[in-house]
Amino acid sequence: MTKPTKVTLTFDNGIEPIELPILSGNLGSDVIDIRTLGKHGIFTYDPGFLSTASCNSDITFIDGEKGLLYYRGYPIEQLAENCDFLEVAYLLINGELPNELEKKQFSSTIHQHTMLHDQLTNVFRGFRRDAHPMAVMVGVVGSMSAFYHDSVDVLDPILREITSNRLLAKVPTVAAWSYKYNIGQPFIYPQNHLNYAENFMHMMFATPCEKYEPNPVLAKAFERILILHADHEQNASTSTVRLAGSSGANPFACIAAGIASLWGPAHGGANEATLKMLEEIGDVSRISEFIKRAKDKNDSFRLMGFGHRVYRSMDPRAAIMQRTCYEVLNELGLHNDPLFKLALELEKIALEDEYFVSRRLYPNVDFYSGIVMRAMGIPNSMFTAIFALARTAGWIAQWNEMITNPEAKIGRPRQLYTGNTRRDFIPVDKR
Ligand code: SDX
């Protein structure tokens, strides 16, 4: 059957039918182009954007039915297996994998921008020591526009590239220093001879008192974790970055807005929440109690790390993350890690339960990531910060795509007004 090219809206009150074109992409669902509806004084209603495409994009494709994830057309499995993180960041931002020279130049550029302006250390010191690292990251990244205001002209392609490189290079330093500040240890400066993952691990775990050599197996696994989190089309935080950027706001402020949105437990905060949930369940014998709570509409508890707006099958990232769990736990001699065993059993039981099967709820990227990071010595409070530093690559790519789109307009949704109709002021002595 040929695909439809248009749809006609007919109304039951006799007003003229409206014809709307149907647009097709290269992959995935077609969309009805409703942009002209507003001229007829008619608007659509879709809180949470369950059925609404907010933009066209060439960056990432997800097939929720088949559990597919492509970055610029490359399957995530192939990128996770064969690339390093900066190679994937280059692909997301520029649209092609770098050749040898491009890869060397990009990596060298990023490594030369890893240091923060020295006065930024004062911004960290304005926070209470026990501030959540994500609170510090939102604040420090947002303040970067006050230190790098020479490159915030979003209409200048050269300055956009400089700011993109500064963000990609400096957000790991901000994340690692947010942790060091939290635990009262001195900031460890980036080491430009280390690769992206090793450098972050060094800034996280090294101290001035002894030499720290990142474990190469763990560093490779960490690169893979960053690749898996790098982009995911129009998720909540990416949509936040695009909306903030659509007003012409500076890129540091847009990325800070993305970090803030990612922090929510329904989104990137789920990795930290999943580990807390597993620690609360504690033992396989209590799984059924928590499954029951997750199914109870009167209980706000949800199975963290489960379910997804788009995936109606296994999140391909969860499968790779599970394999990474085995690899890291074996490397560390933790193959009997009780939380990993608990997670495997929880997944098995949930996937045999009609409630989850009928709603097509599967583990997502956050279900196993916390177990891997915890095994690597990363505290729960840093899980989402690491998600944010990885997603900075995707946010930058999506922000650049939005800014350079000739059809770009400021994002300004409409509403269905359900408040009071017109009424007159009542003086206070008459209320
Ligand atoms: C990320 O968008 C992205 O791409 C995000 C992300 C990315 O890379 O950027 O993939 C990263 O955010 C992954 C998701 C991490 N969040 C969690 O793991 C939190 C737990 N999951 C849920 O909160 C939920 O599944 C969401 C938020 C992820 C998706 O919510 P939706 O799409 O709004 O689905 P829904 O709430 O409408 O759920 C449909 C049904 C409901 O039941 P009914 O009303 O039909 O009876 O499924 C139920 C929900 O109650 N449900 C769950 C559940 N998730 C959905 N029930 C129990 N446990 C869950 N986890």
Tab-separated table of C-alpha atoms and ligand atoms in Angstrom:
chain	number	residue	atom	x	y	z
A	1	MET	CA	0.000	0.000	0.000
A	2	THR	CA	1.450	3.439	-0.955
A	3	LYS	CA	2.119	5.879	1.889
A	4	PRO	CA	-0.359	8.780	2.290
A	5	THR	CA	0.974	12.220	1.310
A	6	LYS	CA	-1.742	14.321	2.927
A	7	VAL	CA	-4.553	14.221	5.457
A	8	THR	CA	-7.797	16.230	5.508
A	9	LEU	CA	-9.223	17.562	8.747
A	10	THR	CA	-12.998	17.716	8.587
A	11	PHE	CA	-15.128	19.417	11.238
A	12	ASP	CA	-18.597	18.526	12.458
A	13	ASN	CA	-19.765	22.138	12.470
A	14	GLY	CA	-19.560	22.690	8.741
A	15	ILE	CA	-16.392	24.830	8.605
A	16	GLU	CA	-14.124	24.270	5.629
A	17	PRO	CA	-12.018	21.045	5.764
A	18	ILE	CA	-8.262	21.663	6.103
A	19	GLU	CA	-5.738	19.708	4.073
A	20	LEU	CA	-2.391	19.008	5.764
A	21	PRO	CA	0.702	17.500	4.113
A	22	ILE	CA	2.346	14.357	5.496
A	23	LEU	CA	6.151	14.528	5.663
A	24	SER	CA	8.472	11.519	5.454
A	25	GLY	CA	11.992	11.257	6.824
A	26	ASN	CA	14.671	8.757	5.710
A	27	LEU	CA	13.835	6.406	8.608
A	28	GLY	CA	11.000	6.124	11.131
A	29	SER	CA	7.454	7.440	11.309
A	30	ASP	CA	5.919	9.990	8.959
A	31	VAL	CA	4.533	13.193	10.494
A	32	ILE	CA	1.557	15.414	9.753
A	33	ASP	CA	2.773	18.958	9.111
A	34	ILE	CA	0.403	21.059	11.229
A	35	ARG	CA	2.329	24.337	10.995
A	36	THR	CA	-0.452	26.073	9.017
A	37	LEU	CA	-3.180	25.127	11.506
A	38	GLY	CA	-2.560	28.209	13.640
A	39	LYS	CA	-3.611	30.454	10.745
A	40	HIS	CA	-7.039	28.859	11.000
A	41	GLY	CA	-7.144	29.621	14.722
A	42	ILE	CA	-6.827	25.898	15.479
A	43	PHE	CA	-4.122	24.354	17.657
A	44	THR	CA	-3.227	20.796	18.682
A	45	TYR	CA	-2.989	19.534	22.262
A	46	ASP	CA	-0.200	17.120	23.262
A	47	PRO	CA	1.172	17.638	26.816
A	48	GLY	CA	4.431	15.688	27.154
A	49	PHE	CA	4.744	15.544	23.356
A	50	LEU	CA	3.549	11.934	23.224
A	51	SER	CA	2.700	12.267	19.504
A	52	THR	CA	4.540	15.417	18.470
A	53	ALA	CA	7.787	15.908	16.551
A	54	SER	CA	9.412	19.177	17.665
A	55	CYS	CA	11.967	19.372	14.854
A	56	ASN	CA	13.649	17.524	12.017
A	57	SER	CA	17.108	16.188	12.782
A	58	ASP	CA	19.908	14.255	11.062
A	59	ILE	CA	21.733	13.296	14.239
A	60	THR	CA	20.208	10.313	16.051
A	61	PHE	CA	17.579	7.753	15.075
A	62	ILE	CA	15.712	5.495	17.493
A	63	ASP	CA	13.377	2.672	16.469
A	64	GLY	CA	11.456	1.962	19.679
A	65	GLU	CA	9.737	-1.111	18.276
A	66	LYS	CA	12.923	-2.839	17.126
A	67	GLY	CA	15.212	-1.407	19.820
A	68	LEU	CA	17.525	0.321	17.343
A	69	LEU	CA	19.746	3.343	18.069
A	70	TYR	CA	21.864	4.990	15.336
A	71	TYR	CA	24.195	7.996	15.688
A	72	ARG	CA	24.386	9.585	12.211
A	73	GLY	CA	23.318	6.198	10.802
A	74	TYR	CA	25.884	4.061	12.653
A	75	PRO	CA	24.393	1.415	15.027
A	76	ILE	CA	25.275	2.101	18.665
A	77	GLU	CA	26.636	-1.444	19.035
A	78	GLN	CA	29.324	-0.792	16.387
A	79	LEU	CA	30.284	2.606	17.793
A	80	ALA	CA	30.437	1.314	21.389
A	81	GLU	CA	32.670	-1.532	20.277
A	82	ASN	CA	35.042	0.295	17.896
A	83	CYS	CA	35.247	3.994	18.833
A	84	ASP	CA	36.536	6.204	21.584
A	85	PHE	CA	34.277	8.894	22.992
A	86	LEU	CA	35.835	11.887	21.210
A	87	GLU	CA	35.476	10.064	17.878
A	88	VAL	CA	31.742	9.677	18.579
A	89	ALA	CA	31.479	13.299	19.745
A	90	TYR	CA	33.099	14.368	16.459
A	91	LEU	CA	30.608	12.189	14.542
A	92	LEU	CA	27.590	13.626	16.369
A	93	ILE	CA	28.736	17.236	15.916
A	94	ASN	CA	30.151	17.040	12.358
A	95	GLY	CA	28.051	14.255	10.817
A	96	GLU	CA	30.946	11.977	9.770
A	97	LEU	CA	33.508	9.822	11.581
A	98	PRO	CA	36.887	11.645	11.598
A	99	ASN	CA	39.784	10.362	9.465
A	100	GLU	CA	43.163	9.849	11.157
A	101	LEU	CA	44.234	13.502	10.808
A	102	GLU	CA	40.835	14.909	11.829
A	103	LYS	CA	40.740	12.574	14.827
A	104	LYS	CA	44.232	13.627	15.946
A	105	GLN	CA	43.515	17.351	15.509
A	106	PHE	CA	40.129	17.194	17.278
A	107	SER	CA	41.534	15.207	20.179
A	108	SER	CA	44.467	17.609	20.507
A	109	THR	CA	42.137	20.648	20.435
A	110	ILE	CA	39.887	19.207	23.129
A	111	HIS	CA	42.836	18.292	25.333
A	112	GLN	CA	44.121	21.871	25.109
A	113	HIS	CA	40.870	23.264	26.493
A	114	THR	CA	40.410	21.012	29.551
A	115	MET	CA	41.547	23.593	32.131
A	116	LEU	CA	39.049	25.990	33.710
A	117	HIS	CA	39.589	29.737	34.137
A	118	ASP	CA	41.335	29.890	37.526
A	119	GLN	CA	38.724	32.246	39.008
A	120	LEU	CA	36.064	29.572	38.378
A	121	THR	CA	37.440	27.781	41.443
A	122	ASN	CA	35.811	30.601	43.453
A	123	VAL	CA	32.398	29.636	42.030
A	124	PHE	CA	32.822	26.104	43.406
A	125	ARG	CA	33.694	27.536	46.817
A	126	GLY	CA	30.394	29.414	46.920
A	127	PHE	CA	28.549	26.086	47.367
A	128	ARG	CA	28.093	24.204	50.633
A	129	ARG	CA	30.416	21.206	50.735
A	130	ASP	CA	27.445	18.836	50.855
A	131	ALA	CA	25.812	20.294	47.731
A	132	HIS	CA	24.829	17.582	45.205
A	133	PRO	CA	27.402	17.487	42.367
A	134	MET	CA	24.589	18.131	39.886
A	135	ALA	CA	23.665	21.361	41.700
A	136	VAL	CA	27.296	22.443	41.436
A	137	MET	CA	27.480	21.483	37.759
A	138	VAL	CA	24.353	23.453	36.877
A	139	GLY	CA	25.776	26.493	38.659
A	140	VAL	CA	29.345	26.306	37.388
A	141	VAL	CA	28.456	25.537	33.751
A	142	GLY	CA	25.887	28.326	33.805
A	143	SER	CA	28.519	30.719	35.165
A	144	MET	CA	30.970	29.842	32.359
A	145	SER	CA	29.352	32.457	30.099
A	146	ALA	CA	30.759	35.030	32.547
A	147	PHE	CA	34.279	33.680	31.990
A	148	TYR	CA	34.192	32.832	28.284
A	149	HIS	CA	32.025	35.693	27.021
A	150	ASP	CA	34.430	36.149	24.088
A	151	SER	CA	32.816	33.164	22.358
A	152	VAL	CA	29.082	33.439	23.051
A	153	ASP	CA	27.987	35.054	19.778
A	154	VAL	CA	25.815	32.182	18.566
A	155	LEU	CA	25.620	33.585	15.023
A	156	ASP	CA	29.382	33.305	14.461
A	157	PRO	CA	30.307	29.773	13.277
A	158	ILE	CA	33.919	30.112	14.454
A	159	LEU	CA	32.809	31.148	17.943
A	160	ARG	CA	30.211	28.360	17.998
A	161	GLU	CA	32.995	25.872	17.310
A	162	ILE	CA	35.226	27.396	20.017
A	163	THR	CA	32.396	27.254	22.564
A	164	SER	CA	31.485	23.701	21.535
A	165	ASN	CA	35.102	22.622	22.053
A	166	ARG	CA	35.328	24.492	25.363
A	167	LEU	CA	32.201	22.750	26.667
A	168	LEU	CA	33.249	19.286	25.494
A	169	ALA	CA	36.676	19.799	27.073
A	170	LYS	CA	35.709	21.518	30.302
A	171	VAL	CA	32.518	19.801	31.464
A	172	PRO	CA	34.470	16.690	32.603
A	173	THR	CA	36.720	18.969	34.670
A	174	VAL	CA	33.648	20.667	36.164
A	175	ALA	CA	32.116	17.253	36.951
A	176	ALA	CA	35.263	15.843	38.541
A	177	TRP	CA	35.893	19.025	40.543
A	178	SER	CA	32.242	18.992	41.731
A	179	TYR	CA	33.062	15.595	43.260
A	180	LYS	CA	36.409	16.673	44.717
A	181	TYR	CA	34.784	19.743	46.272
A	182	ASN	CA	32.038	17.532	47.739
A	183	ILE	CA	34.537	15.205	49.454
A	184	GLY	CA	36.876	17.982	50.585
A	185	GLN	CA	39.822	16.947	48.429
A	186	PRO	CA	41.916	19.375	46.346
A	187	PHE	CA	41.077	19.803	42.662
A	188	ILE	CA	43.204	17.591	40.415
A	189	TYR	CA	44.141	19.299	37.162
A	190	PRO	CA	43.601	17.637	33.759
A	191	GLN	CA	46.560	15.719	32.312
A	192	ASN	CA	46.657	16.282	28.562
A	193	HIS	CA	48.602	13.077	27.845
A	194	LEU	CA	45.655	10.979	29.075
A	195	ASN	CA	42.650	10.112	26.874
A	196	TYR	CA	39.191	11.467	27.671
A	197	ALA	CA	38.075	8.664	30.017
A	198	GLU	CA	41.477	8.260	31.705
A	199	ASN	CA	41.670	12.022	32.256
A	200	PHE	CA	38.276	12.096	33.950
A	201	MET	CA	39.116	9.100	36.126
A	202	HIS	CA	42.426	10.723	37.051
A	203	MET	CA	40.690	13.986	38.064
A	204	MET	CA	38.145	11.954	40.059
A	205	PHE	CA	40.427	9.549	41.902
A	206	ALA	CA	43.997	10.971	41.944
A	207	THR	CA	45.284	12.943	44.934
A	208	PRO	CA	48.454	15.086	45.237
A	209	CYS	CA	49.834	12.473	47.623
A	210	GLU	CA	50.233	9.457	45.360
A	211	LYS	CA	50.435	8.441	41.709
A	212	TYR	CA	47.167	7.243	40.161
A	213	GLU	CA	47.193	5.033	37.072
A	214	PRO	CA	43.708	4.459	35.555
A	215	ASN	CA	42.997	0.747	35.031
A	216	PRO	CA	42.918	0.382	31.198
A	217	VAL	CA	40.035	-2.124	31.284
A	218	LEU	CA	37.958	0.240	33.415
A	219	ALA	CA	38.940	3.239	31.266
A	220	LYS	CA	37.817	1.397	28.123
A	221	ALA	CA	34.535	0.453	29.820
A	222	PHE	CA	34.106	4.074	30.905
A	223	GLU	CA	34.628	5.289	27.318
A	224	ARG	CA	31.865	2.880	26.287
A	225	ILE	CA	29.538	4.193	29.011
A	226	LEU	CA	30.132	7.738	27.742
A	227	ILE	CA	29.407	6.657	24.135
A	228	LEU	CA	26.139	4.990	25.185
A	229	HIS	CA	24.989	8.216	26.876
A	230	ALA	CA	26.188	10.667	24.214
A	231	ASP	CA	22.884	11.392	22.464
A	232	HIS	CA	19.304	10.163	22.266
A	233	GLU	CA	17.377	12.424	19.867
A	234	GLN	CA	14.691	14.688	21.376
A	235	ASN	CA	14.664	13.558	25.044
A	236	ALA	CA	13.641	15.989	27.788
A	237	SER	CA	17.069	17.538	28.396
A	238	THR	CA	17.906	17.850	24.701
A	239	SER	CA	14.532	19.482	24.090
A	240	THR	CA	15.368	21.845	26.974
A	241	VAL	CA	18.680	22.775	25.331
A	242	ARG	CA	16.952	23.356	21.994
A	243	LEU	CA	14.180	25.463	23.526
A	244	ALA	CA	16.627	27.566	25.551
A	245	GLY	CA	18.841	27.948	22.471
A	246	SER	CA	15.916	28.975	20.270
A	247	SER	CA	15.809	32.339	22.066
A	248	GLY	CA	19.476	32.968	21.184
A	249	ALA	CA	20.609	32.316	24.770
A	250	ASN	CA	24.324	31.675	25.133
A	251	PRO	CA	25.388	28.018	24.781
A	252	PHE	CA	26.740	27.747	28.342
A	253	ALA	CA	23.310	28.734	29.681
A	254	CYS	CA	21.630	26.254	27.314
A	255	ILE	CA	23.847	23.364	28.425
A	256	ALA	CA	23.285	24.336	32.081
A	257	ALA	CA	19.535	24.146	31.404
A	258	GLY	CA	20.050	20.685	29.881
A	259	ILE	CA	21.978	19.555	32.978
A	260	ALA	CA	19.150	20.801	35.185
A	261	SER	CA	16.530	18.895	33.182
A	262	LEU	CA	18.628	15.714	33.041
A	263	TRP	CA	18.851	15.702	36.855
A	264	GLY	CA	15.205	14.672	37.239
A	265	PRO	CA	14.649	11.061	38.464
A	266	ALA	CA	12.330	10.369	35.519
A	267	HIS	CA	15.243	11.178	33.179
A	268	GLY	CA	18.994	11.076	33.786
A	269	GLY	CA	18.557	11.003	37.557
A	270	ALA	CA	17.151	7.472	37.186
A	271	ASN	CA	20.613	5.862	37.345
A	272	GLU	CA	21.165	7.207	40.861
A	273	ALA	CA	17.540	6.334	41.765
A	274	THR	CA	17.941	2.790	40.376
A	275	LEU	CA	20.918	2.065	42.605
A	276	LYS	CA	19.108	3.498	45.628
A	277	MET	CA	16.146	1.237	44.741
A	278	LEU	CA	18.369	-1.860	44.443
A	279	GLU	CA	20.027	-1.029	47.789
A	280	GLU	CA	16.535	-0.589	49.326
A	281	ILE	CA	15.316	-3.924	47.928
A	282	GLY	CA	18.486	-5.424	49.339
A	283	ASP	CA	17.642	-9.072	48.768
A	284	VAL	CA	16.025	-11.237	46.063
A	285	SER	CA	13.385	-12.284	48.612
A	286	ARG	CA	12.006	-8.698	48.627
A	287	ILE	CA	11.701	-8.304	44.837
A	288	SER	CA	8.036	-9.346	44.728
A	289	GLU	CA	7.171	-6.717	47.355
A	290	PHE	CA	8.653	-3.970	45.170
A	291	ILE	CA	7.169	-5.350	41.948
A	292	LYS	CA	3.787	-5.202	43.695
A	293	ARG	CA	4.396	-1.573	44.712
A	294	ALA	CA	5.466	-0.668	41.158
A	295	LYS	CA	2.143	-2.004	39.861
A	296	ASP	CA	0.053	-0.281	42.536
A	297	LYS	CA	-1.531	2.887	41.129
A	298	ASN	CA	-1.869	4.233	44.672
A	299	ASP	CA	1.850	3.909	45.256
A	300	SER	CA	4.133	6.516	43.666
A	301	PHE	CA	6.955	3.938	43.558
A	302	ARG	CA	8.109	2.984	40.048
A	303	LEU	CA	10.679	0.433	39.010
A	304	MET	CA	13.576	2.792	38.347
A	305	GLY	CA	15.640	2.005	35.246
A	306	PHE	CA	12.552	0.434	33.667
A	307	GLY	CA	10.301	1.781	30.920
A	308	HIS	CA	10.877	4.365	28.228
A	309	ARG	CA	8.814	6.806	26.194
A	310	VAL	CA	10.178	5.496	22.910
A	311	TYR	CA	11.537	1.971	23.451
A	312	ARG	CA	8.809	-0.665	23.465
A	313	SER	CA	11.511	-3.338	23.517
A	314	MET	CA	14.909	-3.649	25.249
A	315	ASP	CA	16.885	-0.386	25.176
A	316	PRO	CA	19.930	-1.461	23.114
A	317	ARG	CA	22.120	0.510	25.510
A	318	ALA	CA	20.892	-1.569	28.461
A	319	ALA	CA	22.041	-4.757	26.733
A	320	ILE	CA	25.526	-3.320	26.125
A	321	MET	CA	25.609	-1.934	29.676
A	322	GLN	CA	24.726	-5.367	31.082
A	323	ARG	CA	27.632	-6.897	29.161
A	324	THR	CA	29.874	-4.112	30.498
A	325	CYS	CA	28.746	-5.054	34.024
A	326	TYR	CA	30.088	-8.584	33.523
A	327	GLU	CA	33.360	-7.235	32.078
A	328	VAL	CA	34.026	-4.689	34.838
A	329	LEU	CA	32.892	-6.913	37.723
A	330	ASN	CA	35.080	-9.763	36.466
A	331	GLU	CA	38.068	-7.404	36.069
A	332	LEU	CA	37.568	-6.303	39.671
A	333	GLY	CA	36.915	-9.809	41.005
A	334	LEU	CA	33.348	-8.774	41.916
A	335	HIS	CA	31.567	-11.308	39.682
A	336	ASN	CA	29.390	-12.187	42.693
A	337	ASP	CA	28.379	-8.564	43.227
A	338	PRO	CA	25.056	-8.958	45.124
A	339	LEU	CA	23.484	-5.857	43.561
A	340	PHE	CA	24.228	-7.082	40.036
A	341	LYS	CA	22.736	-10.460	40.845
A	342	LEU	CA	19.724	-8.693	42.341
A	343	ALA	CA	19.339	-6.543	39.213
A	344	LEU	CA	19.521	-9.602	36.925
A	345	GLU	CA	16.854	-11.378	38.997
A	346	LEU	CA	14.673	-8.250	39.145
A	347	GLU	CA	14.866	-7.905	35.353
A	348	LYS	CA	13.998	-11.595	34.902
A	349	ILE	CA	10.983	-11.451	37.246
A	350	ALA	CA	9.681	-8.156	35.824
A	351	LEU	CA	9.962	-9.383	32.226
A	352	GLU	CA	7.821	-12.411	33.118
A	353	ASP	CA	5.168	-10.236	34.800
A	354	GLU	CA	2.049	-9.423	32.755
A	355	TYR	CA	1.981	-5.813	34.015
A	356	PHE	CA	5.381	-5.045	32.523
A	357	VAL	CA	4.942	-7.278	29.476
A	358	SER	CA	1.546	-5.759	28.558
A	359	ARG	CA	2.930	-2.231	28.913
A	360	ARG	CA	6.124	-3.217	27.077
A	361	LEU	CA	8.333	-1.975	29.913
A	362	TYR	CA	11.959	-3.076	29.609
A	363	PRO	CA	15.220	-2.073	31.284
A	364	ASN	CA	16.565	1.215	29.947
A	365	VAL	CA	20.056	2.689	29.881
A	366	ASP	CA	19.839	3.574	33.581
A	367	PHE	CA	19.099	0.071	34.877
A	368	TYR	CA	22.655	-1.288	34.841
A	369	SER	CA	24.782	1.858	34.501
A	370	GLY	CA	24.800	2.547	38.243
A	371	ILE	CA	26.060	-0.965	39.014
A	372	VAL	CA	29.018	-0.528	36.652
A	373	MET	CA	29.896	2.939	37.928
A	374	ARG	CA	29.543	1.912	41.590
A	375	ALA	CA	31.880	-1.040	40.956
A	376	MET	CA	34.378	1.434	39.463
A	377	GLY	CA	34.333	3.388	42.739
A	378	ILE	CA	32.094	6.195	41.485
A	379	PRO	CA	29.594	7.324	44.166
A	380	ASN	CA	25.821	7.322	43.423
A	381	SER	CA	25.744	11.126	43.541
A	382	MET	CA	28.068	11.285	40.514
A	383	PHE	CA	26.123	8.958	38.207
A	384	THR	CA	23.979	11.691	36.666
A	385	ALA	CA	26.955	14.071	36.506
A	386	ILE	CA	28.676	11.482	34.314
A	387	PHE	CA	25.524	11.123	32.222
A	388	ALA	CA	25.604	14.934	31.810
A	389	LEU	CA	29.252	15.052	30.743
A	390	ALA	CA	28.585	12.369	28.111
A	391	ARG	CA	25.346	13.977	26.900
A	392	THR	CA	27.145	17.320	26.494
A	393	ALA	CA	28.360	15.946	23.134
A	394	GLY	CA	24.775	15.321	22.001
A	395	TRP	CA	23.468	18.584	23.410
A	396	ILE	CA	26.197	20.497	21.516
A	397	ALA	CA	25.388	18.649	18.275
A	398	GLN	CA	21.642	19.255	18.661
A	399	TRP	CA	22.155	22.907	19.655
A	400	ASN	CA	24.363	23.534	16.611
A	401	GLU	CA	21.815	21.816	14.368
A	402	MET	CA	19.022	23.982	15.780
A	403	ILE	CA	21.002	27.246	15.501
A	404	THR	CA	22.044	26.568	11.897
A	405	ASN	CA	18.564	25.444	10.763
A	406	PRO	CA	17.278	28.153	8.366
A	407	GLU	CA	13.731	27.393	9.568
A	408	ALA	CA	14.734	27.868	13.227
A	409	LYS	CA	12.212	29.920	15.207
A	410	ILE	CA	11.913	30.683	18.895
A	411	GLY	CA	10.023	27.824	20.540
A	412	ARG	CA	6.715	29.144	21.817
A	413	PRO	CA	4.027	26.441	22.406
A	414	ARG	CA	0.363	27.402	22.811
A	415	GLN	CA	-2.034	26.151	25.524
A	416	LEU	CA	-5.578	25.049	26.237
A	417	TYR	CA	-6.804	27.713	28.675
A	418	THR	CA	-8.956	26.233	31.444
A	419	GLY	CA	-8.802	29.130	33.901
A	420	ASN	CA	-11.363	31.801	34.878
A	421	THR	CA	-13.224	33.724	32.205
A	422	ARG	CA	-13.130	37.543	32.443
A	423	ARG	CA	-14.099	38.965	35.821
A	424	ASP	CA	-13.758	42.380	37.541
A	425	PHE	CA	-11.465	43.340	40.404
A	426	ILE	CA	-12.880	43.036	43.942
A	427	PRO	CA	-11.549	45.501	46.556
A	428	VAL	CA	-9.962	43.763	49.525
A	429	ASP	CA	-12.714	44.859	51.959
A	430	LYS	CA	-15.301	43.190	49.689
A	431	ARG	CA	-13.591	39.744	49.323
B	1	SDX	C1	16.127	8.260	30.301
B	1	SDX	O1	13.700	10.131	26.484
B	1	SDX	C2	14.851	9.592	26.475
B	1	SDX	O2	15.404	9.217	25.453
B	1	SDX	C3	15.510	9.476	27.848
B	1	SDX	C4	16.819	8.699	27.933
B	1	SDX	C5	17.940	9.428	27.222
B	1	SDX	O3	18.913	8.757	26.855
B	1	SDX	O4	17.888	10.675	27.140
B	1	SDX	O5	16.647	7.429	27.376
B	1	SDX	C6	17.263	8.547	29.385
B	1	SDX	O6	15.573	9.172	30.833
B	1	SDX	C7	15.676	6.844	30.467
B	1	SDX	C8	14.417	6.720	31.396
B	1	SDX	C9	14.911	6.776	32.825
B	1	SDX	N1	13.755	6.853	33.764
B	1	SDX	C10	13.421	5.817	34.535
B	1	SDX	O7	13.960	4.722	34.497
B	1	SDX	C11	12.325	6.139	35.535
B	1	SDX	C12	11.300	5.006	35.563
B	1	SDX	N2	10.581	5.030	34.282
B	1	SDX	C13	9.307	5.722	34.235
B	1	SDX	O8	9.240	6.850	35.038
B	1	SDX	C14	8.769	5.869	32.803
B	1	SDX	O9	8.905	4.653	32.207
B	1	SDX	C15	9.368	6.927	31.902
B	1	SDX	C16	9.356	8.282	32.530
B	1	SDX	C17	10.756	6.577	31.510
B	1	SDX	C18	8.491	6.968	30.643
B	1	SDX	O10	7.258	7.402	31.020
B	1	SDX	P1	6.069	7.582	29.964
B	1	SDX	O11	6.532	7.367	28.576
B	1	SDX	O12	5.367	8.851	30.274
B	1	SDX	O13	5.159	6.334	30.259
B	1	SDX	P2	3.934	6.344	31.235
B	1	SDX	O14	4.329	6.984	32.517
B	1	SDX	O15	2.750	6.872	30.492
B	1	SDX	O16	3.768	4.786	31.487
B	1	SDX	C19	2.889	3.999	30.721
B	1	SDX	C20	2.374	2.966	31.709
B	1	SDX	C21	1.713	3.598	32.947
B	1	SDX	O17	0.790	2.659	33.450
B	1	SDX	P3	-0.798	2.809	33.020
B	1	SDX	O18	-1.194	4.227	33.299
B	1	SDX	O19	-0.829	2.465	31.531
B	1	SDX	O20	-1.486	1.789	33.870
B	1	SDX	O21	3.491	2.197	32.223
B	1	SDX	C22	3.630	2.408	33.615
B	1	SDX	C23	2.851	3.691	33.939
B	1	SDX	O22	2.397	3.681	35.296
B	1	SDX	N3	5.063	2.556	33.900
B	1	SDX	C24	5.684	2.024	34.944
B	1	SDX	C25	7.040	2.349	34.786
B	1	SDX	N4	7.186	3.071	33.659
B	1	SDX	C26	5.960	3.194	33.119
B	1	SDX	N5	5.228	1.315	36.006
B	1	SDX	C27	6.160	0.929	36.912
B	1	SDX	N6	7.485	1.193	36.801
B	1	SDX	C28	7.959	1.917	35.765
B	1	SDX	N7	9.257	2.198	35.668
